[in-house]
Structure formats: C-alpha cells, structure tokens
PDB file of C-alpha atoms in Angstrom:
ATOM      1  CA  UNK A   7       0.000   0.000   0.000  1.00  0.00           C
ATOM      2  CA  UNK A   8       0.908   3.482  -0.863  1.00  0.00           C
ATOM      3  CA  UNK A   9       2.896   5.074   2.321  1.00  0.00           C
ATOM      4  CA  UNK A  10       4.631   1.661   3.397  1.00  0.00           C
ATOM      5  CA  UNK A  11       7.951   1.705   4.170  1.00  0.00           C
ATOM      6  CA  UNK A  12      10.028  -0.598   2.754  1.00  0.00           C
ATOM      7  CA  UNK A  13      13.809  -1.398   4.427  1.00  0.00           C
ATOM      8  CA  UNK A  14      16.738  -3.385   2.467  1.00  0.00           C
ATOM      9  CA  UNK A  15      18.319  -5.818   4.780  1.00  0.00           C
ATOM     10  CA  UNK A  16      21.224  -8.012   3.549  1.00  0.00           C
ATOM     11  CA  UNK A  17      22.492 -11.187   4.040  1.00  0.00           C
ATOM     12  CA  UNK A  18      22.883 -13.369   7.264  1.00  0.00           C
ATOM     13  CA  UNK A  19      26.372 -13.144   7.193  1.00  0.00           C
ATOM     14  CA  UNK A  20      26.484  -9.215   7.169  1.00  0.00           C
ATOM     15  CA  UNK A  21      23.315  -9.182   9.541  1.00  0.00           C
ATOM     16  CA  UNK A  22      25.560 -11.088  12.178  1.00  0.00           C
ATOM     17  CA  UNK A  23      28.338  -9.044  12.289  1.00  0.00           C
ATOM     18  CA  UNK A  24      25.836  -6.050  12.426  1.00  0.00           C
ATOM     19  CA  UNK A  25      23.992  -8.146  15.196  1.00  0.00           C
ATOM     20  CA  UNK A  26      26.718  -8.797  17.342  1.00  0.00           C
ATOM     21  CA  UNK A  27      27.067  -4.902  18.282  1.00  0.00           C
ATOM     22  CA  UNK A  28      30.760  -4.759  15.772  1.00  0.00           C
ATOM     23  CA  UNK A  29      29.704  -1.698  14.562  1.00  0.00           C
ATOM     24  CA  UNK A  30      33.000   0.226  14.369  1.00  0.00           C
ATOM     25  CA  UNK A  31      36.186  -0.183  12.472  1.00  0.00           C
ATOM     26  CA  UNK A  32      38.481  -2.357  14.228  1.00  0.00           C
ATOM     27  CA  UNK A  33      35.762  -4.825  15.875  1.00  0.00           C
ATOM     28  CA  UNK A  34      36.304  -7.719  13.817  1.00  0.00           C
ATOM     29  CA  UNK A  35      33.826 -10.731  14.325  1.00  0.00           C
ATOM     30  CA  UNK A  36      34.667 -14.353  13.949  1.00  0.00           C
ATOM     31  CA  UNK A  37      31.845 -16.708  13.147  1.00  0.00           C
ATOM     32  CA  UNK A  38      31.938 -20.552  13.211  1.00  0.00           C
ATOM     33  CA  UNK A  39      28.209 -22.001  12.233  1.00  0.00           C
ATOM     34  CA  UNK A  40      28.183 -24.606   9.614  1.00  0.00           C
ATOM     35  CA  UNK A  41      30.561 -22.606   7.821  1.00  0.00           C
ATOM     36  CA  UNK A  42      32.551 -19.984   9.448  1.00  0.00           C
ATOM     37  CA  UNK A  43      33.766 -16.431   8.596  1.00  0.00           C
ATOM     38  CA  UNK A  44      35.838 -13.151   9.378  1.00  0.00           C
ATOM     39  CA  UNK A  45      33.903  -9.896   8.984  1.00  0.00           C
ATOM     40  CA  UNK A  46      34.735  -6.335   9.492  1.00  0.00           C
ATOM     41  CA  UNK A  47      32.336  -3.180   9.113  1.00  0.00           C
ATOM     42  CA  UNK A  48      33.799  -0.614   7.527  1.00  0.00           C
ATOM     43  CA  UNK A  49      33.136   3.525   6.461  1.00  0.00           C
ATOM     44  CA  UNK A  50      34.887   2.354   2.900  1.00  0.00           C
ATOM     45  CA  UNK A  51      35.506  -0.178   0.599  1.00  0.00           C
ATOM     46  CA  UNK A  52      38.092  -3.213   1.198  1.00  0.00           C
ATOM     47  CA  UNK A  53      39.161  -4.482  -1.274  1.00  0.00           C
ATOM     48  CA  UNK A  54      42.174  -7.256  -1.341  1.00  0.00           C
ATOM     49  CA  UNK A  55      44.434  -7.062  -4.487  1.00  0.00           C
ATOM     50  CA  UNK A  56      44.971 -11.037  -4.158  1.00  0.00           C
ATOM     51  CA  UNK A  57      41.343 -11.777  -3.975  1.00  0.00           C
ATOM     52  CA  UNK A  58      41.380 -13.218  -0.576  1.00  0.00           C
ATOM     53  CA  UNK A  59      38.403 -11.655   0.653  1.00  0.00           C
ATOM     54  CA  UNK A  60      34.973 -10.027  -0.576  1.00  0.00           C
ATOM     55  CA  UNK A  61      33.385  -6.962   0.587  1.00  0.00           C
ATOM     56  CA  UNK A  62      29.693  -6.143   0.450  1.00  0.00           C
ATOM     57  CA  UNK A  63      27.846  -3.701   0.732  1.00  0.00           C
ATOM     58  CA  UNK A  64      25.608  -2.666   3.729  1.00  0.00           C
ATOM     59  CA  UNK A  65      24.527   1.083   3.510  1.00  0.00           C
ATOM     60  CA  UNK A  66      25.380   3.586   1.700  1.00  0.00           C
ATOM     61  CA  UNK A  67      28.053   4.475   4.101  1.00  0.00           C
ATOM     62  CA  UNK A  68      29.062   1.056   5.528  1.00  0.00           C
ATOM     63  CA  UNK A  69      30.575  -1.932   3.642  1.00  0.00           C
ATOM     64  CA  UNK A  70      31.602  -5.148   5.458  1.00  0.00           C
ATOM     65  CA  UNK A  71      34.987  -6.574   4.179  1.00  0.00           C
ATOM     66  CA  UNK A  72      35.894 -10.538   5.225  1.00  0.00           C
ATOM     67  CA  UNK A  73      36.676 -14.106   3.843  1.00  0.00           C
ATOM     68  CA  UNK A  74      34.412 -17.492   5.078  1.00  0.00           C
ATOM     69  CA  UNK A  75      35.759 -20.850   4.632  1.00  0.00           C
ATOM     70  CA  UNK A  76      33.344 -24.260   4.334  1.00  0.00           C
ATOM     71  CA  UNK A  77      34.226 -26.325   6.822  1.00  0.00           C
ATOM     72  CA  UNK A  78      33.011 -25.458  10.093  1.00  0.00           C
ATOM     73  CA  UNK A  79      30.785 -26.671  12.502  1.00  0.00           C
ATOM     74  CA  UNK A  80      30.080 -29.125   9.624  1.00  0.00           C
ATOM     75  CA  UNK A  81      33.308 -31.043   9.883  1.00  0.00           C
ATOM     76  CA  UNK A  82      32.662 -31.797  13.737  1.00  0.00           C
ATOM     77  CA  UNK A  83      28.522 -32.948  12.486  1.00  0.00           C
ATOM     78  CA  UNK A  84      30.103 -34.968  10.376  1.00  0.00           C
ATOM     79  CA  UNK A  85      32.637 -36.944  12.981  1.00  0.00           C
ATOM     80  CA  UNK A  86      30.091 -36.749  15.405  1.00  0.00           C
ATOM     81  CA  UNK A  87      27.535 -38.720  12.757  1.00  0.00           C
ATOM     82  CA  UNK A  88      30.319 -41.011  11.334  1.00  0.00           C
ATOM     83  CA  UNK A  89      32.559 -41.813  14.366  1.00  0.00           C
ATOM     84  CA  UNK A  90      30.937 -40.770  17.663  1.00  0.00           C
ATOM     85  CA  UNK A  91      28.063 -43.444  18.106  1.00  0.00           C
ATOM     86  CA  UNK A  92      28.932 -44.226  21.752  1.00  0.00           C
ATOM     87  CA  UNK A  93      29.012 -40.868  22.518  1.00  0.00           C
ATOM     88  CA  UNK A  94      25.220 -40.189  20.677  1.00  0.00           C
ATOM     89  CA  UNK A  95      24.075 -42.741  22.447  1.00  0.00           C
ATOM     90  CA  UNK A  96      25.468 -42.089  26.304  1.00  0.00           C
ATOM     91  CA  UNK A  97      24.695 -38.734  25.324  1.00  0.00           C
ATOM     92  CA  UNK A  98      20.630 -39.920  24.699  1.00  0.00           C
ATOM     93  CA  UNK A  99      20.430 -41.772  28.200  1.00  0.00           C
ATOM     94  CA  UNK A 100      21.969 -38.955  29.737  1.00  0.00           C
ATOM     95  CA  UNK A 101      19.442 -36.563  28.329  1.00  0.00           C
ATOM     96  CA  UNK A 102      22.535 -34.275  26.859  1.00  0.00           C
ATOM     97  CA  UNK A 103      24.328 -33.863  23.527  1.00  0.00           C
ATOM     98  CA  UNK A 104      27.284 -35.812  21.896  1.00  0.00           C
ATOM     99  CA  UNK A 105      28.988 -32.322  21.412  1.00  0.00           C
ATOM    100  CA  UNK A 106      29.096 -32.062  24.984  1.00  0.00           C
ATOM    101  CA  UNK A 107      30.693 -35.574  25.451  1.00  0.00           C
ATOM    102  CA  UNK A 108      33.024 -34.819  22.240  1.00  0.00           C
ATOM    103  CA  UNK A 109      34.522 -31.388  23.859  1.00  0.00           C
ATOM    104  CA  UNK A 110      35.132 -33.261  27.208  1.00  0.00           C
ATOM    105  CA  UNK A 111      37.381 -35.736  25.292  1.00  0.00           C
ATOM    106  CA  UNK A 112      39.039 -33.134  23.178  1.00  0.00           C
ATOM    107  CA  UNK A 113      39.963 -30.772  26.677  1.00  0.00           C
ATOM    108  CA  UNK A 114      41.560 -34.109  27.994  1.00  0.00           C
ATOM    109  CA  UNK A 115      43.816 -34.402  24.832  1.00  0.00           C
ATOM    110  CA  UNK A 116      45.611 -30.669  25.339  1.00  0.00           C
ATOM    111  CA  UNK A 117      46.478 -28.279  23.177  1.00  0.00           C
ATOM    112  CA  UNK A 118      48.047 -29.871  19.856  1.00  0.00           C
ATOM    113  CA  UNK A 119      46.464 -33.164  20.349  1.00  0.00           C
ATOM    114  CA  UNK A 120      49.837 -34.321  20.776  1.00  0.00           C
ATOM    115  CA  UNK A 121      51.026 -33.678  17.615  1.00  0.00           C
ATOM    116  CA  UNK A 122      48.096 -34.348  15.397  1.00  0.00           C
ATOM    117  CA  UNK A 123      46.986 -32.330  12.505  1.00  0.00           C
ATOM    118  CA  UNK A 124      43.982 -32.002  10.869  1.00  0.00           C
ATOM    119  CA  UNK A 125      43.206 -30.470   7.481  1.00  0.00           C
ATOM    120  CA  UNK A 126      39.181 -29.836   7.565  1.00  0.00           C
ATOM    121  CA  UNK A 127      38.786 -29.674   3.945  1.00  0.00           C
ATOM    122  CA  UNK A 128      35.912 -32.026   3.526  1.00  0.00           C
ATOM    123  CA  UNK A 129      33.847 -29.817   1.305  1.00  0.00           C
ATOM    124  CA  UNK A 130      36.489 -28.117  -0.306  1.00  0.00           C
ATOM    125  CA  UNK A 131      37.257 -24.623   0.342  1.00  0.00           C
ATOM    126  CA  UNK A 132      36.881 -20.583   0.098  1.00  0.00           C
ATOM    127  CA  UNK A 133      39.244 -18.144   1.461  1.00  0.00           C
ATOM    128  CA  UNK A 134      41.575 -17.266   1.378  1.00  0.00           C
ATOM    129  CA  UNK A 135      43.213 -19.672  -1.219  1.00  0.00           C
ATOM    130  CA  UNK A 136      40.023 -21.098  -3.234  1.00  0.00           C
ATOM    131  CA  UNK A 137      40.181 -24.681  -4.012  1.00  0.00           C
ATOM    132  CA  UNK A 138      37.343 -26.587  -4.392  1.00  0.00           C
ATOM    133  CA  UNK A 139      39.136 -29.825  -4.710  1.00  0.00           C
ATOM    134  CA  UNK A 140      41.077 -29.718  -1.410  1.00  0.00           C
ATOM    135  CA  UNK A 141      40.339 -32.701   0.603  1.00  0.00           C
ATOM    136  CA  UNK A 142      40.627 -33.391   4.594  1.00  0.00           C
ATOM    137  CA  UNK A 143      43.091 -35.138   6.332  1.00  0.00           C
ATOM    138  CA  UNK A 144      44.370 -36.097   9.813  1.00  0.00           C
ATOM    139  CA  UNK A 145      48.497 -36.102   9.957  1.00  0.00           C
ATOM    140  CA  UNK A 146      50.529 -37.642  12.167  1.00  0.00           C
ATOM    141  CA  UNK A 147      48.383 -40.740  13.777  1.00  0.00           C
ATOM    142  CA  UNK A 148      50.177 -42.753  15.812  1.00  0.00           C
ATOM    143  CA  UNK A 149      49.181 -45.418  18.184  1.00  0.00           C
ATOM    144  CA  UNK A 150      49.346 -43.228  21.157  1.00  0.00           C
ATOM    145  CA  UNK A 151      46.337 -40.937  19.212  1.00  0.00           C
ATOM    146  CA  UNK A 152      42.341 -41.824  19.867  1.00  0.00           C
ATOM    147  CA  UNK A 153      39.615 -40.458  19.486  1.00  0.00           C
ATOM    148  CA  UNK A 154      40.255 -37.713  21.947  1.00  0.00           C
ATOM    149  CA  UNK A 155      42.559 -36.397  19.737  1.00  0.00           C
ATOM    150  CA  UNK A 156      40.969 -36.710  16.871  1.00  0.00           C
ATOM    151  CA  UNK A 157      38.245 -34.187  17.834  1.00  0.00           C
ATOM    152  CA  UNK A 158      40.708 -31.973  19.580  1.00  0.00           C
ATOM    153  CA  UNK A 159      42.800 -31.695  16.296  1.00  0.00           C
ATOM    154  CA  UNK A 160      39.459 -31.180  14.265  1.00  0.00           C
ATOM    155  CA  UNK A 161      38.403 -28.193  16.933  1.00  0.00           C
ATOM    156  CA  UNK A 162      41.826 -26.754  16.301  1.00  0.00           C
ATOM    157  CA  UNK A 163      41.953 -27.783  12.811  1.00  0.00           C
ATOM    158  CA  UNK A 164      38.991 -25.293  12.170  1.00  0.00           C
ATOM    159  CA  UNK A 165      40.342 -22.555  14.284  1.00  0.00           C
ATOM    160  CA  UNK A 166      43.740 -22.140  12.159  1.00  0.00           C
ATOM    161  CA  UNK A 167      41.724 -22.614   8.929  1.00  0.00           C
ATOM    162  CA  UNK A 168      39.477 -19.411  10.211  1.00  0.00           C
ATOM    163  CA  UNK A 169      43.117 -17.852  11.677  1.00  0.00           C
ATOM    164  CA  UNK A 170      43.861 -17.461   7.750  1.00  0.00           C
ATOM    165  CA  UNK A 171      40.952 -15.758   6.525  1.00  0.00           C
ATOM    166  CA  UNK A 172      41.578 -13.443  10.282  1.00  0.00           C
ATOM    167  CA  UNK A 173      45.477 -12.306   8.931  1.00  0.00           C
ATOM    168  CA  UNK A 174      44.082 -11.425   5.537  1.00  0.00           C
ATOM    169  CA  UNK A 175      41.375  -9.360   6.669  1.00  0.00           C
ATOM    170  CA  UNK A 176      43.812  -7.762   9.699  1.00  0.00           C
ATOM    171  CA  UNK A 177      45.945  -6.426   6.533  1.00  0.00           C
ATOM    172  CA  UNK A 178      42.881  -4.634   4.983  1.00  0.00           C
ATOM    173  CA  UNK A 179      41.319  -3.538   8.293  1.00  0.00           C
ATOM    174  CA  UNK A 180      44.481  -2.534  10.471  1.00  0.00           C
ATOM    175  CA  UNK A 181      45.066  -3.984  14.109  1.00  0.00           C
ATOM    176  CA  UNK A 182      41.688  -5.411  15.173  1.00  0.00           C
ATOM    177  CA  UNK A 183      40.863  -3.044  18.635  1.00  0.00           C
ATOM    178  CA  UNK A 184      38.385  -5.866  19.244  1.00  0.00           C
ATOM    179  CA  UNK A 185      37.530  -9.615  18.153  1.00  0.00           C
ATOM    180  CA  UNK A 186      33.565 -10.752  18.989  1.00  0.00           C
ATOM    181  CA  UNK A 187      32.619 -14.889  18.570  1.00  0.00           C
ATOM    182  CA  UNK A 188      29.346 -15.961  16.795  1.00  0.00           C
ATOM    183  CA  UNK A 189      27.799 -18.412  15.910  1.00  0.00           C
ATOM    184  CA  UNK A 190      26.560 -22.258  17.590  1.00  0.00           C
ATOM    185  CA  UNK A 191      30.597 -22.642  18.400  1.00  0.00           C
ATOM    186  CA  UNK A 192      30.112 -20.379  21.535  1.00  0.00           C
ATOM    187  CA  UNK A 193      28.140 -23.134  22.865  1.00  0.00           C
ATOM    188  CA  UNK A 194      31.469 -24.776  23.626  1.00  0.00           C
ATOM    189  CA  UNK A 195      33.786 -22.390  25.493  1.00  0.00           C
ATOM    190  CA  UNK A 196      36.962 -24.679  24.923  1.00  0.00           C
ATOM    191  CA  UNK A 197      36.528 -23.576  21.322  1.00  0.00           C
ATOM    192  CA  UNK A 198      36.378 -20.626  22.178  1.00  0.00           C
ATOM    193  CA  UNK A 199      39.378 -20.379  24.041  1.00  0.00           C
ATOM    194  CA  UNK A 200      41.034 -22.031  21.541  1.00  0.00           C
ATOM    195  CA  UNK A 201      39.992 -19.437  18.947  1.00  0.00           C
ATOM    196  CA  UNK A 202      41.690 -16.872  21.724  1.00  0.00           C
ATOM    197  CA  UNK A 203      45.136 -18.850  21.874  1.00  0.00           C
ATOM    198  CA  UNK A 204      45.361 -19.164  18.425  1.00  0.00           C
ATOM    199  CA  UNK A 205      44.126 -15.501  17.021  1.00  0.00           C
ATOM    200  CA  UNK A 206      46.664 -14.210  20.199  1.00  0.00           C
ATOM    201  CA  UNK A 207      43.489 -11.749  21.541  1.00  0.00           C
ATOM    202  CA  UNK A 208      41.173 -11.607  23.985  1.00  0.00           C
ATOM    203  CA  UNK A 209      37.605 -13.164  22.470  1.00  0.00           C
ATOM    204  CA  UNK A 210      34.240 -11.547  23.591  1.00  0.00           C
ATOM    205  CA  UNK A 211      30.804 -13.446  23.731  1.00  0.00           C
ATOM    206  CA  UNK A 212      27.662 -11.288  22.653  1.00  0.00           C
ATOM    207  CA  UNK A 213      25.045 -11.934  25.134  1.00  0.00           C
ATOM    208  CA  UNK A 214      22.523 -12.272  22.068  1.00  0.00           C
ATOM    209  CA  UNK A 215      22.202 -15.370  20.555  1.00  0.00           C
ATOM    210  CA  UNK A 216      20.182 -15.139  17.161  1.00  0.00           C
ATOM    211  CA  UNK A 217      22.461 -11.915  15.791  1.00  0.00           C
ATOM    212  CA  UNK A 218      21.460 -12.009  12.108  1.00  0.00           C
ATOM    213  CA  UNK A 219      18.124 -11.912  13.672  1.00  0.00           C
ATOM    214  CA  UNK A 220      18.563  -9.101  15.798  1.00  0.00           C
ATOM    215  CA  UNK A 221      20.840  -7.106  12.773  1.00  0.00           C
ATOM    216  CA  UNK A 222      18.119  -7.295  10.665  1.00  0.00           C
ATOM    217  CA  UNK A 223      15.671  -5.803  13.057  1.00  0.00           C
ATOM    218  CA  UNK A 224      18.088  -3.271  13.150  1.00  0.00           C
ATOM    219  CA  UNK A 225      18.296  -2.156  10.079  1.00  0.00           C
ATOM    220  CA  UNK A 226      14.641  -1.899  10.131  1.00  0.00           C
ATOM    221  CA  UNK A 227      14.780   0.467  12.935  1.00  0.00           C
ATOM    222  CA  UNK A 228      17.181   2.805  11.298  1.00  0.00           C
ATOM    223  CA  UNK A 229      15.265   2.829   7.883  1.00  0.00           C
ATOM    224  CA  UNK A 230      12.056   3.931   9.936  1.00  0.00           C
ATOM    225  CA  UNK A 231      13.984   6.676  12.092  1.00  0.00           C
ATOM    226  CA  UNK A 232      13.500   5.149  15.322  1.00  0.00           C
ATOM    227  CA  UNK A 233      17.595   5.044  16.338  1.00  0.00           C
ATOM    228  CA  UNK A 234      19.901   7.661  14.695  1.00  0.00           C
ATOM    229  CA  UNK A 235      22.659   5.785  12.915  1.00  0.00           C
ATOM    230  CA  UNK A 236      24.524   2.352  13.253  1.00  0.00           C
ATOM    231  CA  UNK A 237      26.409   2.967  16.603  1.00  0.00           C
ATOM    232  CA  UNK A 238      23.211   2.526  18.532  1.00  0.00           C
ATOM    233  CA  UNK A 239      23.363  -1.154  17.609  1.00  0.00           C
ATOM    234  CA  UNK A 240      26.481  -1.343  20.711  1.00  0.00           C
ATOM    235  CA  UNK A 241      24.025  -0.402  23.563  1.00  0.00           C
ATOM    236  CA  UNK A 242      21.879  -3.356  22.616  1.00  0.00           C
ATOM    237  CA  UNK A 243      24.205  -5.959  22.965  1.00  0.00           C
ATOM    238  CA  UNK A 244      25.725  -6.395  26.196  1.00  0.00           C
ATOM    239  CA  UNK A 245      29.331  -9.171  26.231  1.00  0.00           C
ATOM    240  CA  UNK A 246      28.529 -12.270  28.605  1.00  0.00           C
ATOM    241  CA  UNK A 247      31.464 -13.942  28.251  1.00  0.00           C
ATOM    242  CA  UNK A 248      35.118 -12.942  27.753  1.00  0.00           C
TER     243      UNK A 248
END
C-alpha cells in the first residue's frame, strides 16, 4: 500500500556481524556455524588485491569486508555422525548432547592433540586460497592418538583454517581493537578459548544469541527513524562472556 515503508536488509552473514554490536572499524567478528567467517564493518571499501576476501555492501556508508571458509561446525557434524556413536548414544540416556561428550574428550587431549593435525577440507574450500578440490586429512596418527585427539585436532583444525581468513582481513582492516565470537561454536567455550590462543586476543561473547536476527531488526529500525545511525546497535548488545 501506498505510504509503506520498505527497508533493504542483507544477508545473514552481514546481519551477524551487524547483530553482534561490531559496529566500528576495528571490531572484527569471527563466526563458526556450519561454515565460518571473518567480517569487518567498515566507512569504505576493502578491497584485497589477491582476492582473498569479498566486501559487500551494507549502507550507503558502511561496507563489510571478510573471507568465510566451508568447513566449520560441519566437519565436527560430520565426525560426530560417522565416528561418535557411543558418545550419541550415552549422550541420549543422559538426556545431553554428543557435542558435549566430544569437547570433554578433546579438553583431555591438550592443546596440539599431541602432535596431530587435521586439514578440515571435507567440502572443499573458500578463502583465502580457493580450491574446491582440497580434501581433509588427519596427519601424524600414531598409536598413542584416539579419538580424543581426533576431535581436539578437528576443533583446532577449524580454528587455524578461520586464523587465515583473520590475517588477511587484519591487513585490509588494520590492528583489530576488538575480536567478537558468533555463531553455535560459543556453545562450547573450549573452542572458544582455543579461537583466543590461536588468534593471540582476547575473544568476547555477545550476550545475544540469534544476531542475524537481531541485525536485521536493526536495520529496520534505522530505515524507519526510530535510532539515529549504526552505533546505537552497541548499547543493545551487552558481552557475557570474555
């Protein structure tokens, strides 16, 4: 009808970032979901001469510059499906979930599993190299390795693959001043803390859990003159975790 206003959004990636209160230069997000990214808002265009990165557009005066790789959260479904069926079904009598059995073994196994390395490239992958035919793989087995450091070296696996994308978007964005975790990862905090050791910075939790959500929302709000520009979206979202 004539006189309704109408609000472009964007995508979910963009929408988290938004919705995770990194609305200034410097606050860089990291995402692990199914997939997992690096985002940064910006007040101008980043663009990476070696075409390690995108950058979209999300106003007219913001763009958000980053780099997402496949293999997140989906790797770990995908052990947890193929070679975790003890743990799915202790995890069913004890009314919990086989993640939360699965990050209790991988804690027990220490930092480096030990030596074990693990390429997550089951689906291929994105930044910031591009190669659709790369292929996972777990280096270094020896008999002293099981399954608790299998999942450990996945976790970790992950982490460095997303540590990539981070040092290519830290050369078009500057020295992060902050870096903010989203996505189903932050259910586990020794991922988290992993993503801390490995990235070398502190790693802040957004109390909100459905940012896309919450970004989008947003953007509604400022299209319809209810908050005056995008730096109202950091009183919103309070840190519960650090």
């Amino acid at each position: 009808p004539e006189g309704l206003p109408v609000v472009v959004g964007a995508a979910d990636g963009v929408l988290s970032s938004l919705g995770s209160g990194a609305c200034s230069p410097g606050q860089v997000v990291a995402m692990i979901g199914t997939s997992g990214a690096v985002r940064v808002i910006s007040d101008r265009p980043l663009t990476d001469p070696q075409g390690r990165t995108w950058c979209y557009v999300m106003t007219d005066r913001h763009w958000v510059a980053g780099g997402a790789i496949n293999n997140g959260g989906i790797v770990y479904r995908w052990f947890r499906d193929a070679l975790a069926e003890k743990e799915g079904e202790e995890a069913a009598r004890k009314g919990t979930e086989a993640y939360e059995l699965l990050n209790d073994l991988a804690e027990k196994a220490g930092p480096g599993a030990e030596g074990l390395l693990c390429l997550p490239f089951l689906t291929g992958e994105r930044s910031p190299n591009w190669n659709p035919d790369a292929r996972g793989v777990f280096f270094g087995l020896g008999l002293h390795h099981g399954k608790a450091h299998l999942v450990r070296a996945l976790m970790e696996g992950v982490v460095y693959r997303l540590y990539s994308v981070f040092e290519a978007v830290c050369e078009l964005a500057g020295e992060p001043a902050e870096v903010r975790a989203a996505g189903g990862f932050t259910r586990s905090p020794l991922w988290c803390q992993i993503m801390s050791d490995v990235f070398g910075y502190p790693v802040k939790l957004p109390a909100v859990q459905e940012a896309p959500s919450l970004g989008a929302a947003f953007l509604a709000m400022w299209g319809l003159g209810f908050v005056d520009g995008i730096g109202a979206i950091s009183k919103m979202v309070e840190i519960r975790r650090e």
